[in-house]
mmCIF file of C-alpha atoms in Angstrom:
data_model
loop_
_atom_site.group_PDB
_atom_site.id
_atom_site.type_symbol
_atom_site.label_atom_id
_atom_site.label_comp_id
_atom_site.label_asym_id
_atom_site.label_seq_id
_atom_site.Cartn_x
_atom_site.Cartn_y
_atom_site.Cartn_z
ATOM 1 C CA UNK A 16 -96.888 -63.891 -41.496
ATOM 2 C CA UNK A 17 -94.194 -66.379 -42.316
ATOM 3 C CA UNK A 18 -91.752 -67.292 -39.515
ATOM 4 C CA UNK A 19 -88.682 -69.355 -39.228
ATOM 5 C CA UNK A 20 -87.856 -70.768 -35.821
ATOM 6 C CA UNK A 21 -84.487 -71.835 -34.574
ATOM 7 C CA UNK A 22 -84.997 -73.270 -31.251
ATOM 8 C CA UNK A 23 -81.323 -73.658 -30.158
ATOM 9 C CA UNK A 24 -79.668 -70.285 -29.446
ATOM 10 C CA UNK A 25 -76.385 -71.848 -28.784
ATOM 11 C CA UNK A 26 -74.773 -75.267 -29.576
ATOM 12 C CA UNK A 27 -71.352 -76.701 -29.064
ATOM 13 C CA UNK A 28 -69.627 -79.706 -30.662
ATOM 14 C CA UNK A 29 -66.271 -81.382 -30.189
ATOM 15 C CA UNK A 30 -63.902 -81.128 -33.199
ATOM 16 C CA UNK A 31 -64.446 -84.087 -35.552
ATOM 17 C CA UNK A 32 -67.874 -84.861 -34.141
ATOM 18 C CA UNK A 33 -71.316 -84.326 -35.679
ATOM 19 C CA UNK A 34 -73.843 -81.723 -34.718
ATOM 20 C CA UNK A 35 -77.356 -81.006 -35.959
ATOM 21 C CA UNK A 36 -78.992 -77.572 -35.938
ATOM 22 C CA UNK A 37 -82.737 -77.366 -35.921
ATOM 23 C CA UNK A 38 -85.062 -75.198 -37.954
ATOM 24 C CA UNK A 39 -88.802 -75.097 -38.480
ATOM 25 C CA UNK A 40 -90.796 -72.797 -40.732
ATOM 26 C CA UNK A 41 -94.378 -72.091 -41.581
ATOM 27 C CA UNK A 42 -94.859 -70.848 -45.104
ATOM 28 C CA UNK A 43 -98.007 -71.389 -46.910
ATOM 29 C CA UNK A 44 -96.495 -71.140 -50.314
ATOM 30 C CA UNK A 45 -96.201 -74.339 -52.452
ATOM 31 C CA UNK A 46 -92.800 -73.388 -53.998
ATOM 32 C CA UNK A 47 -89.963 -72.024 -51.901
ATOM 33 C CA UNK A 48 -86.343 -72.355 -51.077
ATOM 34 C CA UNK A 49 -84.667 -72.942 -47.758
ATOM 35 C CA UNK A 50 -81.125 -71.945 -47.012
ATOM 36 C CA UNK A 51 -78.620 -72.270 -44.249
ATOM 37 C CA UNK A 52 -76.266 -69.218 -44.044
ATOM 38 C CA UNK A 53 -73.099 -69.063 -41.851
ATOM 39 C CA UNK A 54 -71.928 -65.808 -40.349
ATOM 40 C CA UNK A 55 -68.402 -65.968 -38.940
ATOM 41 C CA UNK A 56 -67.024 -63.108 -36.835
ATOM 42 C CA UNK A 57 -66.083 -61.360 -40.109
ATOM 43 C CA UNK A 58 -69.822 -60.648 -40.570
ATOM 44 C CA UNK A 59 -69.885 -61.994 -44.017
ATOM 45 C CA UNK A 60 -72.986 -64.019 -44.773
ATOM 46 C CA UNK A 61 -71.924 -67.254 -46.488
ATOM 47 C CA UNK A 62 -74.361 -69.673 -48.146
ATOM 48 C CA UNK A 63 -73.800 -73.169 -46.717
ATOM 49 C CA UNK A 64 -76.531 -75.169 -48.345
ATOM 50 C CA UNK A 65 -79.797 -74.678 -50.275
ATOM 51 C CA UNK A 66 -82.865 -76.729 -50.648
ATOM 52 C CA UNK A 67 -85.806 -76.349 -53.132
ATOM 53 C CA UNK A 68 -89.085 -77.459 -51.702
ATOM 54 C CA UNK A 69 -90.003 -79.484 -54.856
ATOM 55 C CA UNK A 70 -86.944 -81.624 -54.546
ATOM 56 C CA UNK A 71 -87.501 -84.543 -52.263
ATOM 57 C CA UNK A 72 -83.869 -85.476 -52.124
ATOM 58 C CA UNK A 73 -81.971 -83.895 -49.174
ATOM 59 C CA UNK A 74 -79.258 -81.434 -50.228
ATOM 60 C CA UNK A 75 -75.618 -82.221 -49.374
ATOM 61 C CA UNK A 76 -72.555 -80.094 -49.735
ATOM 62 C CA UNK A 77 -69.425 -81.946 -48.620
ATOM 63 C CA UNK A 78 -69.584 -82.213 -44.707
ATOM 64 C CA UNK A 79 -72.938 -80.413 -44.627
ATOM 65 C CA UNK A 80 -76.352 -81.992 -45.201
ATOM 66 C CA UNK A 81 -79.895 -81.338 -44.495
ATOM 67 C CA UNK A 82 -82.867 -83.253 -43.265
ATOM 68 C CA UNK A 83 -85.860 -81.708 -45.107
ATOM 69 C CA UNK A 84 -89.151 -82.921 -43.795
ATOM 70 C CA UNK A 85 -91.617 -80.974 -45.960
ATOM 71 C CA UNK A 86 -94.786 -82.220 -44.229
ATOM 72 C CA UNK A 87 -93.477 -81.271 -40.823
ATOM 73 C CA UNK A 88 -91.987 -78.088 -42.111
ATOM 74 C CA UNK A 89 -88.687 -78.919 -40.696
ATOM 75 C CA UNK A 90 -85.171 -78.140 -42.149
ATOM 76 C CA UNK A 91 -82.248 -79.302 -39.895
ATOM 77 C CA UNK A 92 -78.605 -78.845 -40.860
ATOM 78 C CA UNK A 93 -76.099 -81.722 -40.035
ATOM 79 C CA UNK A 94 -72.446 -80.782 -39.888
ATOM 80 C CA UNK A 95 -70.197 -83.854 -39.942
ATOM 81 C CA UNK A 96 -66.459 -83.998 -38.968
ATOM 82 C CA UNK A 97 -66.718 -80.581 -37.387
ATOM 83 C CA UNK A 98 -63.820 -78.280 -37.758
ATOM 84 C CA UNK A 99 -62.720 -75.242 -35.832
ATOM 85 C CA UNK A 100 -63.609 -73.079 -38.826
ATOM 86 C CA UNK A 101 -67.143 -74.131 -38.550
ATOM 87 C CA UNK A 102 -67.637 -71.964 -35.523
ATOM 88 C CA UNK A 103 -70.063 -69.178 -36.481
ATOM 89 C CA UNK A 104 -73.621 -68.034 -36.151
ATOM 90 C CA UNK A 105 -75.850 -70.126 -38.411
ATOM 91 C CA UNK A 106 -79.187 -68.677 -39.840
ATOM 92 C CA UNK A 107 -81.922 -70.669 -41.318
ATOM 93 C CA UNK A 108 -83.621 -68.603 -44.179
ATOM 94 C CA UNK A 109 -86.849 -69.169 -46.171
ATOM 95 C CA UNK A 110 -87.462 -67.668 -49.582
ATOM 96 C CA UNK A 111 -90.826 -67.988 -51.117
ATOM 97 C CA UNK A 112 -90.351 -65.504 -53.867
ATOM 98 C CA UNK A 113 -93.403 -63.333 -53.199
ATOM 99 C CA UNK A 114 -92.348 -62.237 -49.850
ATOM 100 C CA UNK A 115 -88.999 -61.114 -48.307
ATOM 101 C CA UNK A 116 -86.457 -63.444 -47.167
ATOM 102 C CA UNK A 117 -87.359 -64.720 -43.634
ATOM 103 C CA UNK A 118 -84.499 -65.251 -41.226
ATOM 104 C CA UNK A 119 -84.531 -67.433 -38.018
ATOM 105 C CA UNK A 120 -82.859 -65.718 -34.971
ATOM 106 C CA UNK A 121 -79.749 -67.852 -35.495
ATOM 107 C CA UNK A 122 -77.830 -70.572 -33.668
ATOM 108 C CA UNK A 123 -74.326 -69.821 -32.322
ATOM 109 C CA UNK A 124 -72.052 -72.919 -32.878
ATOM 110 C CA UNK A 125 -68.976 -73.439 -30.900
ATOM 111 C CA UNK A 126 -66.378 -75.977 -31.815
ATOM 112 C CA UNK A 127 -64.198 -77.358 -28.973
ATOM 113 C CA UNK A 128 -60.763 -78.480 -29.842
ATOM 114 C CA UNK B 17 -68.860 -59.863 -60.852
ATOM 115 C CA UNK B 18 -68.958 -57.659 -57.856
ATOM 116 C CA UNK B 19 -72.159 -59.008 -56.345
ATOM 117 C CA UNK B 20 -73.643 -56.640 -53.681
ATOM 118 C CA UNK B 21 -71.577 -53.611 -52.825
ATOM 119 C CA UNK B 22 -72.316 -51.583 -49.648
ATOM 120 C CA UNK B 23 -70.790 -48.295 -48.659
ATOM 121 C CA UNK B 24 -69.440 -47.232 -46.223
ATOM 122 C CA UNK B 25 -68.132 -50.055 -44.163
ATOM 123 C CA UNK B 26 -68.087 -48.022 -40.967
ATOM 124 C CA UNK B 27 -69.603 -44.790 -39.876
ATOM 125 C CA UNK B 28 -70.003 -42.815 -36.666
ATOM 126 C CA UNK B 29 -72.935 -40.360 -36.606
ATOM 127 C CA UNK B 30 -73.971 -37.860 -33.981
ATOM 128 C CA UNK B 31 -77.442 -37.841 -32.771
ATOM 129 C CA UNK B 32 -79.682 -35.934 -35.067
ATOM 130 C CA UNK B 33 -77.415 -36.268 -38.137
ATOM 131 C CA UNK B 34 -78.554 -37.945 -41.287
ATOM 132 C CA UNK B 35 -76.849 -40.273 -43.746
ATOM 133 C CA UNK B 36 -77.516 -42.496 -46.641
ATOM 134 C CA UNK B 37 -76.159 -46.141 -46.873
ATOM 135 C CA UNK B 38 -75.505 -47.047 -50.443
ATOM 136 C CA UNK B 39 -76.192 -50.471 -51.922
ATOM 137 C CA UNK B 40 -75.723 -51.645 -55.423
ATOM 138 C CA UNK B 41 -75.931 -55.014 -57.168
ATOM 139 C CA UNK B 42 -74.801 -55.992 -60.540
ATOM 140 C CA UNK B 43 -76.693 -59.305 -60.892
ATOM 141 C CA UNK B 44 -79.910 -57.800 -62.277
ATOM 142 C CA UNK B 45 -81.893 -59.096 -59.259
ATOM 143 C CA UNK B 46 -85.525 -57.911 -58.738
ATOM 144 C CA UNK B 47 -85.404 -58.305 -55.115
ATOM 145 C CA UNK B 48 -83.405 -56.143 -52.670
ATOM 146 C CA UNK B 49 -83.550 -55.846 -48.962
ATOM 147 C CA UNK B 50 -82.056 -53.840 -46.071
ATOM 148 C CA UNK B 51 -81.663 -55.592 -42.648
ATOM 149 C CA UNK B 52 -80.263 -54.507 -39.416
ATOM 150 C CA UNK B 53 -78.461 -56.867 -37.007
ATOM 151 C CA UNK B 54 -78.068 -55.881 -33.407
ATOM 152 C CA UNK B 55 -75.230 -57.499 -31.512
ATOM 153 C CA UNK B 56 -75.772 -61.288 -30.888
ATOM 154 C CA UNK B 57 -79.131 -61.157 -32.696
ATOM 155 C CA UNK B 58 -80.684 -62.230 -36.044
ATOM 156 C CA UNK B 59 -81.525 -60.016 -38.893
ATOM 157 C CA UNK B 60 -84.582 -57.639 -38.826
ATOM 158 C CA UNK B 61 -86.040 -56.559 -42.079
ATOM 159 C CA UNK B 62 -86.191 -52.703 -42.457
ATOM 160 C CA UNK B 63 -87.339 -52.242 -46.067
ATOM 161 C CA UNK B 64 -87.535 -54.250 -49.258
ATOM 162 C CA UNK B 65 -88.156 -53.877 -52.913
ATOM 163 C CA UNK B 66 -89.492 -56.230 -55.438
ATOM 164 C CA UNK B 67 -88.423 -54.092 -58.449
ATOM 165 C CA UNK B 68 -87.573 -50.626 -59.558
ATOM 166 C CA UNK B 69 -90.070 -48.112 -58.302
ATOM 167 C CA UNK B 70 -91.623 -50.452 -55.730
ATOM 168 C CA UNK B 71 -90.664 -50.489 -52.012
ATOM 169 C CA UNK B 72 -92.356 -51.797 -48.958
ATOM 170 C CA UNK B 73 -91.971 -51.710 -45.156
ATOM 171 C CA UNK B 74 -90.407 -54.477 -43.202
ATOM 172 C CA UNK B 75 -90.464 -55.234 -39.457
ATOM 173 C CA UNK B 76 -88.582 -52.214 -38.297
ATOM 174 C CA UNK B 77 -89.016 -49.281 -40.737
ATOM 175 C CA UNK B 78 -89.323 -46.311 -38.407
ATOM 176 C CA UNK B 79 -86.632 -43.728 -38.794
ATOM 177 C CA UNK B 80 -85.539 -44.994 -42.240
ATOM 178 C CA UNK B 81 -86.447 -44.350 -45.844
ATOM 179 C CA UNK B 82 -85.654 -46.042 -49.134
ATOM 180 C CA UNK B 83 -85.939 -45.563 -52.794
ATOM 181 C CA UNK B 84 -85.542 -47.825 -55.746
ATOM 182 C CA UNK B 85 -85.122 -45.760 -58.905
ATOM 183 C CA UNK B 86 -83.098 -48.428 -60.760
ATOM 184 C CA UNK B 87 -82.816 -52.135 -60.585
ATOM 185 C CA UNK B 88 -79.228 -51.871 -59.458
ATOM 186 C CA UNK B 89 -79.387 -49.378 -56.502
ATOM 187 C CA UNK B 90 -81.367 -49.413 -53.234
ATOM 188 C CA UNK B 91 -80.134 -46.754 -50.827
ATOM 189 C CA UNK B 92 -81.199 -46.489 -47.213
ATOM 190 C CA UNK B 93 -81.620 -43.119 -45.701
ATOM 191 C CA UNK B 94 -81.400 -42.510 -41.988
ATOM 192 C CA UNK B 95 -83.063 -39.263 -40.875
ATOM 193 C CA UNK B 96 -82.250 -37.765 -37.468
ATOM 194 C CA UNK B 97 -80.049 -40.579 -36.151
ATOM 195 C CA UNK B 98 -80.795 -41.921 -32.800
ATOM 196 C CA UNK B 99 -78.639 -44.222 -30.497
ATOM 197 C CA UNK B 100 -81.203 -47.019 -31.141
ATOM 198 C CA UNK B 101 -80.076 -47.162 -34.639
ATOM 199 C CA UNK B 102 -76.550 -48.239 -33.687
ATOM 200 C CA UNK B 103 -76.321 -51.606 -35.469
ATOM 201 C CA UNK B 104 -74.869 -53.462 -38.389
ATOM 202 C CA UNK B 105 -76.811 -52.884 -41.653
ATOM 203 C CA UNK B 106 -76.892 -55.493 -44.393
ATOM 204 C CA UNK B 107 -78.141 -55.057 -47.961
ATOM 205 C CA UNK B 108 -79.056 -58.198 -49.909
ATOM 206 C CA UNK B 109 -80.427 -59.076 -53.279
ATOM 207 C CA UNK B 110 -82.082 -62.139 -54.677
ATOM 208 C CA UNK B 111 -84.037 -63.510 -57.438
ATOM 209 C CA UNK B 112 -86.394 -66.400 -57.425
ATOM 210 C CA UNK B 113 -86.658 -69.518 -59.493
ATOM 211 C CA UNK B 114 -84.135 -71.982 -60.781
ATOM 212 C CA UNK B 115 -81.496 -74.057 -59.138
ATOM 213 C CA UNK B 116 -79.129 -71.027 -58.539
ATOM 214 C CA UNK B 117 -81.623 -69.123 -56.410
ATOM 215 C CA UNK B 118 -79.714 -67.640 -53.633
ATOM 216 C CA UNK B 119 -79.586 -64.437 -51.578
ATOM 217 C CA UNK B 120 -76.407 -62.370 -51.979
ATOM 218 C CA UNK B 121 -75.276 -60.024 -49.145
ATOM 219 C CA UNK B 122 -73.103 -57.133 -48.861
ATOM 220 C CA UNK B 123 -70.352 -56.916 -46.303
ATOM 221 C CA UNK B 124 -72.281 -54.795 -43.918
ATOM 222 C CA UNK B 125 -72.114 -51.254 -42.579
ATOM 223 C CA UNK B 126 -71.256 -50.841 -38.884
ATOM 224 C CA UNK B 127 -73.105 -47.697 -37.700
ATOM 225 C CA UNK B 128 -72.565 -46.151 -34.286
ATOM 226 C CA UNK B 129 -74.753 -43.209 -33.253
ATOM 227 C CA UNK B 130 -73.269 -41.173 -30.338
#
């Protein structure tokens, strides 16, 4: 069965600093998507960034970027210039199309003013 | 474009009661999912569907049932509610392929069984 592993249950970062959240996965599919979703206290699931496995270039969205290492099956999220509004639970998610979305257990990020 | 709509947002059930959580999506997605999220935890898959008329069990299906008679709707039925089913339930939908592939989530249903 496919699994997604987030090895950091909790992380903290000073405001304006940079933090990296780790994620590894183990799909055997050749084509798949990886996502980072943010879940603030409102419970809403918000897409932060998406990466298609066939694209070698790492995805970026403003202050958010990923380090996608396909051979190592690693997909880390870097948040630059952290803001108080970035505090949330972050989930790494894998979508290979033929199987359900697979979630990691999440990393709770705290931002310290 | 409403996305994924879940109802109700909150519900309190007594032990042994039954209820149906409604989920509808208007994006013509083939894939739909039901997850539960216990406090401070990740999401666990209850049931999923890859298209109308097709459903399959996830990680934690006991105590639940689903149906998928249309592409749009994917209701989750709780029979004989138990305190262990106290959780937040999320419905999601997705499709696969293309640069816009993304999973869309409902706002969640907070269910308390007392």
